[in-house]
PDB file of C-alpha atoms in Angstrom:
ATOM      1  CA  MET A   1    -106.791  56.426 -76.073  1.00  0.00           C
ATOM      2  CA  LYS A   2    -110.477  58.420 -77.911  1.00  0.00           C
ATOM      3  CA  HIS A   3    -111.373  61.313 -75.020  1.00  0.00           C
ATOM      4  CA  ASN A   4    -113.224  64.328 -75.764  1.00  0.00           C
ATOM      5  CA  THR A   5    -112.274  67.203 -74.814  1.00  0.00           C
ATOM      6  CA  THR A   6    -113.490  70.672 -73.534  1.00  0.00           C
ATOM      7  CA  SER A   7    -111.933  74.221 -71.783  1.00  0.00           C
ATOM      8  CA  SER A   8    -113.192  76.765 -69.414  1.00  0.00           C
ATOM      9  CA  ASP A   9    -110.580  79.730 -69.181  1.00  0.00           C
ATOM     10  CA  LEU A  10    -109.938  78.401 -65.299  1.00  0.00           C
ATOM     11  CA  VAL A  11    -110.358  74.660 -65.310  1.00  0.00           C
ATOM     12  CA  LEU A  12    -110.134  72.628 -69.371  1.00  0.00           C
ATOM     13  CA  VAL A  13    -112.164  69.637 -68.990  1.00  0.00           C
ATOM     14  CA  GLU A  14    -111.356  66.240 -71.271  1.00  0.00           C
ATOM     15  CA  THR A  15    -113.553  62.950 -70.962  1.00  0.00           C
ATOM     16  CA  TYR A  16    -112.252  59.049 -71.489  1.00  0.00           C
ATOM     17  CA  PRO A  17    -114.560  56.723 -72.584  1.00  0.00           C
ATOM     18  CA  PHE A  18    -113.689  54.395 -69.342  1.00  0.00           C
ATOM     19  CA  GLY A  19    -116.091  56.942 -66.717  1.00  0.00           C
ATOM     20  CA  ALA A  20    -112.696  59.193 -65.633  1.00  0.00           C
ATOM     21  CA  ARG A  21    -114.041  63.354 -66.125  1.00  0.00           C
ATOM     22  CA  VAL A  22    -110.420  64.633 -66.099  1.00  0.00           C
ATOM     23  CA  LEU A  23    -109.877  68.413 -64.642  1.00  0.00           C
ATOM     24  CA  ALA A  24    -106.743  70.332 -65.367  1.00  0.00           C
ATOM     25  CA  LEU A  25    -106.157  73.918 -62.928  1.00  0.00           C
ATOM     26  CA  ASN A  26    -105.320  76.257 -66.040  1.00  0.00           C
ATOM     27  CA  ARG A  27    -104.061  79.749 -64.679  1.00  0.00           C
ATOM     28  CA  PRO A  28    -100.491  79.302 -65.727  1.00  0.00           C
ATOM     29  CA  ALA A  29     -99.755  82.208 -65.357  1.00  0.00           C
ATOM     30  CA  LYS A  30    -100.386  82.633 -61.390  1.00  0.00           C
ATOM     31  CA  ARG A  31     -98.833  79.070 -61.130  1.00  0.00           C
ATOM     32  CA  ASN A  32    -103.042  78.054 -60.960  1.00  0.00           C
ATOM     33  CA  ALA A  33    -103.675  80.173 -57.395  1.00  0.00           C
ATOM     34  CA  LEU A  34    -106.258  79.219 -56.106  1.00  0.00           C
ATOM     35  CA  SER A  35    -108.895  82.361 -56.854  1.00  0.00           C
ATOM     36  CA  GLN A  36    -112.382  82.928 -55.483  1.00  0.00           C
ATOM     37  CA  THR A  37    -112.794  82.457 -59.661  1.00  0.00           C
ATOM     38  CA  LEU A  38    -110.864  79.772 -59.574  1.00  0.00           C
ATOM     39  CA  ILE A  39    -111.877  77.836 -57.205  1.00  0.00           C
ATOM     40  CA  ASN A  40    -115.934  78.697 -58.617  1.00  0.00           C
ATOM     41  CA  SER A  41    -115.123  77.280 -62.110  1.00  0.00           C
ATOM     42  CA  LEU A  42    -113.993  73.473 -60.274  1.00  0.00           C
ATOM     43  CA  LEU A  43    -116.092  73.421 -58.333  1.00  0.00           C
ATOM     44  CA  ALA A  44    -118.963  73.765 -60.561  1.00  0.00           C
ATOM     45  CA  GLU A  45    -117.039  71.150 -62.841  1.00  0.00           C
ATOM     46  CA  LEU A  46    -116.892  68.933 -59.874  1.00  0.00           C
ATOM     47  CA  GLU A  47    -120.827  69.383 -59.714  1.00  0.00           C
ATOM     48  CA  ASN A  48    -121.053  68.274 -63.402  1.00  0.00           C
ATOM     49  CA  ALA A  49    -118.762  65.615 -63.606  1.00  0.00           C
ATOM     50  CA  SER A  50    -120.942  64.514 -60.322  1.00  0.00           C
ATOM     51  CA  THR A  51    -124.508  64.431 -61.647  1.00  0.00           C
ATOM     52  CA  ASP A  52    -123.576  63.083 -64.747  1.00  0.00           C
ATOM     53  CA  PRO A  53    -124.224  58.707 -64.815  1.00  0.00           C
ATOM     54  CA  GLN A  54    -121.717  58.427 -67.045  1.00  0.00           C
ATOM     55  CA  ILE A  55    -119.160  59.496 -64.958  1.00  0.00           C
ATOM     56  CA  GLN A  56    -117.568  56.956 -62.244  1.00  0.00           C
ATOM     57  CA  SER A  57    -114.274  59.168 -61.103  1.00  0.00           C
ATOM     58  CA  ILE A  58    -112.992  62.538 -61.583  1.00  0.00           C
ATOM     59  CA  ILE A  59    -108.990  62.550 -61.664  1.00  0.00           C
ATOM     60  CA  ILE A  60    -107.804  66.799 -60.564  1.00  0.00           C
ATOM     61  CA  THR A  61    -104.322  67.629 -62.586  1.00  0.00           C
ATOM     62  CA  GLY A  62    -102.368  70.866 -63.484  1.00  0.00           C
ATOM     63  CA  SER A  63     -99.405  71.222 -65.064  1.00  0.00           C
ATOM     64  CA  GLN A  64     -96.075  69.451 -65.729  1.00  0.00           C
ATOM     65  CA  THR A  65     -94.052  72.219 -63.663  1.00  0.00           C
ATOM     66  CA  ILE A  66     -96.976  72.605 -60.707  1.00  0.00           C
ATOM     67  CA  PHE A  67     -99.725  71.602 -59.732  1.00  0.00           C
ATOM     68  CA  SER A  68    -101.003  74.922 -57.674  1.00  0.00           C
ATOM     69  CA  ALA A  69     -98.931  77.844 -55.803  1.00  0.00           C
ATOM     70  CA  GLY A  70    -101.913  77.461 -53.450  1.00  0.00           C
ATOM     71  CA  ALA A  71    -104.367  80.569 -52.195  1.00  0.00           C
ATOM     72  CA  ASP A  72    -104.114  83.772 -54.294  1.00  0.00           C
ATOM     73  CA  ILE A  73    -102.118  86.028 -51.931  1.00  0.00           C
ATOM     74  CA  LYS A  74    -103.433  89.488 -54.005  1.00  0.00           C
ATOM     75  CA  GLU A  75    -106.254  88.149 -52.648  1.00  0.00           C
ATOM     76  CA  ILE A  76    -105.478  87.148 -49.405  1.00  0.00           C
ATOM     77  CA  ALA A  77    -104.079  90.904 -48.572  1.00  0.00           C
ATOM     78  CA  GLU A  78    -107.958  92.242 -49.073  1.00  0.00           C
ATOM     79  CA  LEU A  79    -108.983  89.771 -46.070  1.00  0.00           C
ATOM     80  CA  ASP A  80    -109.239  90.473 -42.346  1.00  0.00           C
ATOM     81  CA  GLY A  81    -110.560  88.570 -39.675  1.00  0.00           C
ATOM     82  CA  GLU A  82    -113.809  90.125 -39.699  1.00  0.00           C
ATOM     83  CA  THR A  83    -114.234  89.549 -42.988  1.00  0.00           C
ATOM     84  CA  ALA A  84    -112.731  86.363 -43.613  1.00  0.00           C
ATOM     85  CA  ARG A  85    -115.387  84.991 -41.163  1.00  0.00           C
ATOM     86  CA  GLN A  86    -118.174  86.680 -43.568  1.00  0.00           C
ATOM     87  CA  GLN A  87    -117.007  84.815 -46.313  1.00  0.00           C
ATOM     88  CA  ARG A  88    -115.992  81.432 -44.320  1.00  0.00           C
ATOM     89  CA  TYR A  89    -113.207  81.746 -46.989  1.00  0.00           C
ATOM     90  CA  LEU A  90    -112.178  78.343 -48.285  1.00  0.00           C
ATOM     91  CA  GLU A  91    -115.402  76.715 -47.340  1.00  0.00           C
ATOM     92  CA  ASN A  92    -117.404  75.854 -50.342  1.00  0.00           C
ATOM     93  CA  LEU A  93    -114.325  74.785 -51.558  1.00  0.00           C
ATOM     94  CA  CYS A  94    -113.868  72.559 -48.575  1.00  0.00           C
ATOM     95  CA  HIS A  95    -118.109  71.135 -48.883  1.00  0.00           C
ATOM     96  CA  GLY A  96    -117.585  71.555 -52.602  1.00  0.00           C
ATOM     97  CA  MET A  97    -115.097  68.787 -52.311  1.00  0.00           C
ATOM     98  CA  ARG A  98    -116.371  66.741 -49.911  1.00  0.00           C
ATOM     99  CA  ASN A  99    -119.548  65.910 -51.055  1.00  0.00           C
ATOM    100  CA  ILE A 100    -118.171  64.326 -53.776  1.00  0.00           C
ATOM    101  CA  ARG A 101    -119.728  61.385 -53.841  1.00  0.00           C
ATOM    102  CA  LYS A 102    -117.391  59.827 -56.632  1.00  0.00           C
ATOM    103  CA  PRO A 103    -113.668  59.062 -56.404  1.00  0.00           C
ATOM    104  CA  ILE A 104    -111.256  61.677 -56.978  1.00  0.00           C
ATOM    105  CA  ILE A 105    -107.769  61.399 -57.983  1.00  0.00           C
ATOM    106  CA  ALA A 106    -104.832  64.119 -57.463  1.00  0.00           C
ATOM    107  CA  ALA A 107    -102.492  63.699 -60.253  1.00  0.00           C
ATOM    108  CA  ILE A 108     -99.497  66.082 -59.313  1.00  0.00           C
ATOM    109  CA  GLU A 109     -96.290  67.117 -60.763  1.00  0.00           C
ATOM    110  CA  GLY A 110     -94.033  69.721 -59.671  1.00  0.00           C
ATOM    111  CA  LYS A 111     -95.372  71.339 -56.912  1.00  0.00           C
ATOM    112  CA  ALA A 112     -98.813  71.243 -54.408  1.00  0.00           C
ATOM    113  CA  LEU A 113     -98.211  74.721 -51.463  1.00  0.00           C
ATOM    114  CA  GLY A 114    -100.271  76.189 -49.030  1.00  0.00           C
ATOM    115  CA  GLY A 115    -103.972  75.385 -50.768  1.00  0.00           C
ATOM    116  CA  GLY A 116    -103.374  73.391 -53.345  1.00  0.00           C
ATOM    117  CA  PHE A 117    -102.137  70.913 -51.295  1.00  0.00           C
ATOM    118  CA  GLU A 118    -104.754  71.346 -49.365  1.00  0.00           C
ATOM    119  CA  LEU A 119    -106.568  70.706 -52.043  1.00  0.00           C
ATOM    120  CA  ALA A 120    -104.908  67.870 -52.977  1.00  0.00           C
ATOM    121  CA  LEU A 121    -105.183  66.283 -49.006  1.00  0.00           C
ATOM    122  CA  MET A 122    -109.227  66.434 -50.154  1.00  0.00           C
ATOM    123  CA  ALA A 123    -109.041  64.077 -52.966  1.00  0.00           C
ATOM    124  CA  ASP A 124    -109.328  60.034 -52.183  1.00  0.00           C
ATOM    125  CA  CYS A 125    -105.279  58.774 -53.645  1.00  0.00           C
ATOM    126  CA  ILE A 126    -102.825  61.181 -54.780  1.00  0.00           C
ATOM    127  CA  VAL A 127    -100.475  60.002 -57.633  1.00  0.00           C
ATOM    128  CA  ALA A 128     -97.530  62.198 -57.603  1.00  0.00           C
ATOM    129  CA  THR A 129     -93.736  61.727 -59.117  1.00  0.00           C
ATOM    130  CA  PRO A 130     -90.972  61.183 -57.053  1.00  0.00           C
ATOM    131  CA  GLU A 131     -89.357  65.200 -57.306  1.00  0.00           C
ATOM    132  CA  VAL A 132     -92.428  66.229 -56.162  1.00  0.00           C
ATOM    133  CA  GLU A 133     -92.250  68.598 -53.744  1.00  0.00           C
ATOM    134  CA  PHE A 134     -95.649  68.586 -51.614  1.00  0.00           C
ATOM    135  CA  ARG A 135     -95.300  71.721 -48.348  1.00  0.00           C
ATOM    136  CA  LEU A 136     -97.151  73.954 -46.817  1.00  0.00           C
ATOM    137  CA  PRO A 137     -95.639  77.748 -45.960  1.00  0.00           C
ATOM    138  CA  GLU A 138     -98.867  79.861 -44.895  1.00  0.00           C
ATOM    139  CA  ILE A 139     -96.725  80.047 -41.242  1.00  0.00           C
ATOM    140  CA  SER A 140     -94.601  81.980 -43.466  1.00  0.00           C
ATOM    141  CA  ILE A 141     -97.410  85.107 -44.280  1.00  0.00           C
ATOM    142  CA  GLY A 142     -98.568  84.907 -40.770  1.00  0.00           C
ATOM    143  CA  LEU A 143    -100.961  82.243 -41.211  1.00  0.00           C
ATOM    144  CA  ILE A 144    -102.296  78.246 -40.869  1.00  0.00           C
ATOM    145  CA  PRO A 145    -103.377  76.194 -42.882  1.00  0.00           C
ATOM    146  CA  GLY A 146    -107.327  76.674 -42.729  1.00  0.00           C
ATOM    147  CA  ALA A 147    -108.757  74.333 -46.115  1.00  0.00           C
ATOM    148  CA  GLY A 148    -107.994  71.775 -43.706  1.00  0.00           C
ATOM    149  CA  GLY A 149    -104.521  71.440 -43.740  1.00  0.00           C
ATOM    150  CA  THR A 150    -103.493  71.042 -39.869  1.00  0.00           C
ATOM    151  CA  GLN A 151    -105.807  67.737 -40.030  1.00  0.00           C
ATOM    152  CA  ARG A 152    -105.558  65.438 -43.070  1.00  0.00           C
ATOM    153  CA  LEU A 153    -101.444  66.345 -42.794  1.00  0.00           C
ATOM    154  CA  THR A 154    -101.609  64.732 -38.949  1.00  0.00           C
ATOM    155  CA  ALA A 155    -104.295  62.532 -39.450  1.00  0.00           C
ATOM    156  CA  ALA A 156    -101.451  60.511 -42.649  1.00  0.00           C
ATOM    157  CA  ILE A 157     -97.962  61.835 -41.679  1.00  0.00           C
ATOM    158  CA  GLY A 158     -98.632  61.577 -38.206  1.00  0.00           C
ATOM    159  CA  LYS A 159     -98.380  64.413 -35.644  1.00  0.00           C
ATOM    160  CA  TYR A 160     -94.418  64.945 -35.377  1.00  0.00           C
ATOM    161  CA  ARG A 161     -94.046  65.657 -39.484  1.00  0.00           C
ATOM    162  CA  ALA A 162     -96.760  67.092 -39.296  1.00  0.00           C
ATOM    163  CA  MET A 163     -95.096  69.987 -36.853  1.00  0.00           C
ATOM    164  CA  ASN A 164     -91.627  69.831 -39.216  1.00  0.00           C
ATOM    165  CA  MET A 165     -94.352  70.571 -41.948  1.00  0.00           C
ATOM    166  CA  ILE A 166     -96.344  73.094 -40.552  1.00  0.00           C
ATOM    167  CA  LEU A 167     -94.307  75.496 -38.123  1.00  0.00           C
ATOM    168  CA  LEU A 168     -91.335  75.057 -40.026  1.00  0.00           C
ATOM    169  CA  ASN A 169     -91.809  75.470 -43.874  1.00  0.00           C
ATOM    170  CA  GLN A 170     -90.410  72.069 -44.250  1.00  0.00           C
ATOM    171  CA  PRO A 171     -91.211  70.330 -48.013  1.00  0.00           C
ATOM    172  CA  ILE A 172     -92.100  66.663 -48.398  1.00  0.00           C
ATOM    173  CA  SER A 173     -91.060  65.163 -51.234  1.00  0.00           C
ATOM    174  CA  GLY A 174     -93.335  62.689 -53.419  1.00  0.00           C
ATOM    175  CA  GLN A 175     -91.045  59.497 -52.954  1.00  0.00           C
ATOM    176  CA  GLU A 176     -91.436  61.173 -48.833  1.00  0.00           C
ATOM    177  CA  ALA A 177     -94.747  61.204 -49.684  1.00  0.00           C
ATOM    178  CA  TYR A 178     -95.464  58.162 -50.697  1.00  0.00           C
ATOM    179  CA  GLN A 179     -93.258  56.098 -47.898  1.00  0.00           C
ATOM    180  CA  LEU A 180     -94.992  57.889 -45.689  1.00  0.00           C
ATOM    181  CA  GLY A 181     -98.609  56.456 -46.703  1.00  0.00           C
ATOM    182  CA  LEU A 182     -99.860  60.398 -47.807  1.00  0.00           C
ATOM    183  CA  ALA A 183     -99.452  59.538 -51.678  1.00  0.00           C
ATOM    184  CA  SER A 184    -101.196  56.420 -53.221  1.00  0.00           C
ATOM    185  CA  LYS A 185     -99.378  56.123 -56.572  1.00  0.00           C
ATOM    186  CA  LEU A 186     -95.630  56.821 -56.965  1.00  0.00           C
ATOM    187  CA  VAL A 187     -95.398  56.876 -61.105  1.00  0.00           C
ATOM    188  CA  GLU A 188     -92.106  58.278 -63.078  1.00  0.00           C
ATOM    189  CA  SER A 189     -91.760  62.565 -64.327  1.00  0.00           C
ATOM    190  CA  GLY A 190     -94.169  63.231 -66.384  1.00  0.00           C
ATOM    191  CA  LYS A 191     -96.467  59.872 -65.483  1.00  0.00           C
ATOM    192  CA  ALA A 192     -98.413  61.472 -63.021  1.00  0.00           C
ATOM    193  CA  LEU A 193    -101.936  61.995 -65.106  1.00  0.00           C
ATOM    194  CA  SER A 194    -101.556  59.059 -66.770  1.00  0.00           C
ATOM    195  CA  GLY A 195    -100.135  57.080 -64.212  1.00  0.00           C
ATOM    196  CA  ALA A 196    -104.062  58.368 -63.116  1.00  0.00           C
ATOM    197  CA  LEU A 197    -105.856  57.868 -65.615  1.00  0.00           C
ATOM    198  CA  GLU A 198    -104.848  54.147 -65.108  1.00  0.00           C
ATOM    199  CA  MET A 199    -106.607  54.366 -61.144  1.00  0.00           C
ATOM    200  CA  ALA A 200    -109.551  55.608 -63.352  1.00  0.00           C
ATOM    201  CA  GLU A 201    -109.968  52.830 -65.632  1.00  0.00           C
ATOM    202  CA  GLN A 202    -109.726  50.180 -62.856  1.00  0.00           C
ATOM    203  CA  LEU A 203    -112.656  52.076 -60.874  1.00  0.00           C
ATOM    204  CA  GLY A 204    -114.478  51.776 -64.016  1.00  0.00           C
ATOM    205  CA  SER A 205    -114.230  48.088 -64.016  1.00  0.00           C
ATOM    206  CA  LYS A 206    -115.730  48.341 -60.543  1.00  0.00           C
ATOM    207  CA  SER A 207    -119.553  48.376 -59.693  1.00  0.00           C
ATOM    208  CA  PRO A 208    -120.218  52.727 -59.136  1.00  0.00           C
ATOM    209  CA  SER A 209    -122.713  51.695 -56.722  1.00  0.00           C
ATOM    210  CA  THR A 210    -120.318  50.130 -54.146  1.00  0.00           C
ATOM    211  CA  ILE A 211    -117.703  52.864 -55.280  1.00  0.00           C
ATOM    212  CA  LEU A 212    -119.463  55.076 -53.591  1.00  0.00           C
ATOM    213  CA  LEU A 213    -119.948  52.742 -50.356  1.00  0.00           C
ATOM    214  CA  ALA A 214    -117.026  52.189 -50.048  1.00  0.00           C
ATOM    215  CA  LYS A 215    -115.595  55.274 -50.623  1.00  0.00           C
ATOM    216  CA  GLU A 216    -118.325  57.505 -48.091  1.00  0.00           C
ATOM    217  CA  ALA A 217    -117.369  54.189 -45.124  1.00  0.00           C
ATOM    218  CA  ILE A 218    -113.215  55.358 -45.652  1.00  0.00           C
ATOM    219  CA  CYS A 219    -114.657  58.962 -45.698  1.00  0.00           C
ATOM    220  CA  ARG A 220    -117.036  58.448 -42.460  1.00  0.00           C
ATOM    221  CA  ALA A 221    -114.534  56.978 -40.746  1.00  0.00           C
ATOM    222  CA  ASP A 222    -111.155  59.352 -42.005  1.00  0.00           C
ATOM    223  CA  GLU A 223    -113.799  62.881 -40.498  1.00  0.00           C
ATOM    224  CA  LEU A 224    -114.235  60.869 -37.342  1.00  0.00           C
ATOM    225  CA  GLN A 225    -110.659  62.161 -36.957  1.00  0.00           C
ATOM    226  CA  HIS A 226    -110.559  65.817 -37.905  1.00  0.00           C
ATOM    227  CA  ASP A 227    -112.163  69.465 -36.968  1.00  0.00           C
ATOM    228  CA  HIS A 228    -112.343  70.955 -39.620  1.00  0.00           C
ATOM    229  CA  GLU A 229    -114.059  73.939 -37.880  1.00  0.00           C
ATOM    230  CA  PHE A 230    -111.898  74.356 -34.579  1.00  0.00           C
ATOM    231  CA  GLU A 231    -109.353  74.461 -38.306  1.00  0.00           C
ATOM    232  CA  ARG A 232    -111.003  76.873 -40.214  1.00  0.00           C
ATOM    233  CA  SER A 233    -112.037  79.344 -35.986  1.00  0.00           C
ATOM    234  CA  LEU A 234    -108.140  79.734 -36.407  1.00  0.00           C
ATOM    235  CA  TYR A 235    -107.738  80.523 -40.039  1.00  0.00           C
ATOM    236  CA  TYR A 236    -109.355  83.217 -39.461  1.00  0.00           C
ATOM    237  CA  THR A 237    -108.306  84.448 -35.852  1.00  0.00           C
ATOM    238  CA  ALA A 238    -104.841  84.609 -37.961  1.00  0.00           C
ATOM    239  CA  PHE A 239    -106.273  86.980 -40.249  1.00  0.00           C
ATOM    240  CA  GLY A 240    -106.639  88.868 -37.633  1.00  0.00           C
ATOM    241  CA  THR A 241    -103.069  89.680 -36.583  1.00  0.00           C
ATOM    242  CA  GLY A 242    -100.551  92.174 -36.925  1.00  0.00           C
ATOM    243  CA  ASP A 243     -97.981  89.470 -37.913  1.00  0.00           C
ATOM    244  CA  MET A 244    -100.646  88.435 -40.939  1.00  0.00           C
ATOM    245  CA  MET A 245    -100.442  91.785 -42.321  1.00  0.00           C
ATOM    246  CA  GLU A 246     -97.250  92.213 -42.426  1.00  0.00           C
ATOM    247  CA  GLY A 247     -95.983  88.717 -43.864  1.00  0.00           C
ATOM    248  CA  VAL A 248     -98.734  89.232 -45.966  1.00  0.00           C
ATOM    249  CA  SER A 249     -97.249  92.572 -47.085  1.00  0.00           C
ATOM    250  CA  ALA A 250     -93.996  91.702 -46.638  1.00  0.00           C
ATOM    251  CA  PHE A 251     -94.117  88.792 -49.527  1.00  0.00           C
ATOM    252  CA  LEU A 252     -96.170  91.200 -52.333  1.00  0.00           C
ATOM    253  CA  GLU A 253     -93.985  93.784 -51.738  1.00  0.00           C
ATOM    254  CA  LYS A 254     -90.479  91.080 -51.809  1.00  0.00           C
ATOM    255  CA  ARG A 255     -88.728  91.811 -48.373  1.00  0.00           C
ATOM    256  CA  ALA A 256     -88.445  89.469 -45.319  1.00  0.00           C
ATOM    257  CA  PRO A 257     -91.101  90.321 -42.413  1.00  0.00           C
ATOM    258  CA  VAL A 258     -90.868  91.539 -39.941  1.00  0.00           C
ATOM    259  CA  TRP A 259     -92.376  90.018 -37.030  1.00  0.00           C
ATOM    260  CA  LYS A 260     -93.630  91.826 -33.373  1.00  0.00           C
ATOM    261  CA  ASN A 261     -90.396  90.561 -32.116  1.00  0.00           C
ATOM    262  CA  GLY A 262     -88.324  92.746 -34.141  1.00  0.00           C
ATOM    263  CA  ARG A 263     -87.038  89.103 -36.387  1.00  0.00           C
ATOM    264  CA  ASN A 264     -87.243  88.730 -39.347  1.00  0.00           C
ATOM    265  CA  ILE A 265     -86.746  85.710 -41.622  1.00  0.00           C
ATOM    266  CA  ALA A 266     -84.448  85.078 -44.964  1.00  0.00           C
ATOM    267  CA  SER A 267     -87.405  86.003 -47.339  1.00  0.00           C
ATOM    268  CA  PRO A 268     -90.711  84.911 -48.235  1.00  0.00           C
ATOM    269  CA  THR A 269     -91.110  81.926 -48.825  1.00  0.00           C
ATOM    270  CA  MET A 270     -94.195  80.795 -49.926  1.00  0.00           C
ATOM    271  CA  ASP A 271     -92.436  80.272 -53.444  1.00  0.00           C
ATOM    272  CA  GLN A 272     -95.956  81.618 -55.142  1.00  0.00           C
TER     273      GLN A 272
END
C-alpha cells in the first residue's frame, strides 16, 4: 500500500491513496500528553485534512503502547478557576474536532486516559484492541472530565457505568468497550491502525457528499443529548478548589493527596 509520509514535531502525518489521512500524536517522552502546543498542532493538521479535497476520512492514533495519557498536568498546575475560564481551556480542541465534517476514526493501542480518552470519544468511530485501557482518572487530582467526557461517555455506556468510571476511576478494556457499544471495531493487538485504515478504505469507496450529510445527521442527534457548556463550567469551577491544587501538587510530587476531610488515597493514579 503506497502512501506519503510527512512529519512535524508533535504530529506525524501519513496520506493514503484511498483518501485517508493519518495523524499520529508524537510526544513519546510525555506519553502523548495533550499540551496546548500538541493540541494546536493537531488542530492545524485536522484543518489541513478537512480542506484537502483528496481526503475523505481522518484517522487519529498514537503509538503501540499509548494513545494519550491525557492533559498535560504541568500545564494544569499553572491554572486556577479564573484563568481556566478566561483561557476557555480545552475549548478549542472540542470545537475544532466538532467542526470537522469528514469522518474521524480513533485508532487506539495501549492506554487512552483522561483527555486522551475524551479525544477518542470526540471521534466518529473508535477502533481498539482487546487489552486497551480506557480511563477517566481526573477525580484523583480533584478535577472532573472537561472535554465532553461526562456527556459522551454517559450517552455511550449509560449513567451507572459512567458513574463507575468517573467517580470511582474504574477502567474498562477495549473488549468491554466493544461489548458496551463504545468501540466501533475490535481488532487484534497491534492492528488498530490497520483496522482503522480498512474502515477508511471502505469510506473512500462511498459518495463523499453523502458521507458528510450522514455524519452531520448522526452528530446532530448525538449533540442533542449533551450539555458540554454545563460540563465545562463545572470543570472550570473545579480548578478553583483547594482539592484541585492539592491533587495536582500530590501528583507532581508523586505522593498521596490529602483531601479537605483529612483522608488520603493510596497513591496518585493519573498514570501519566
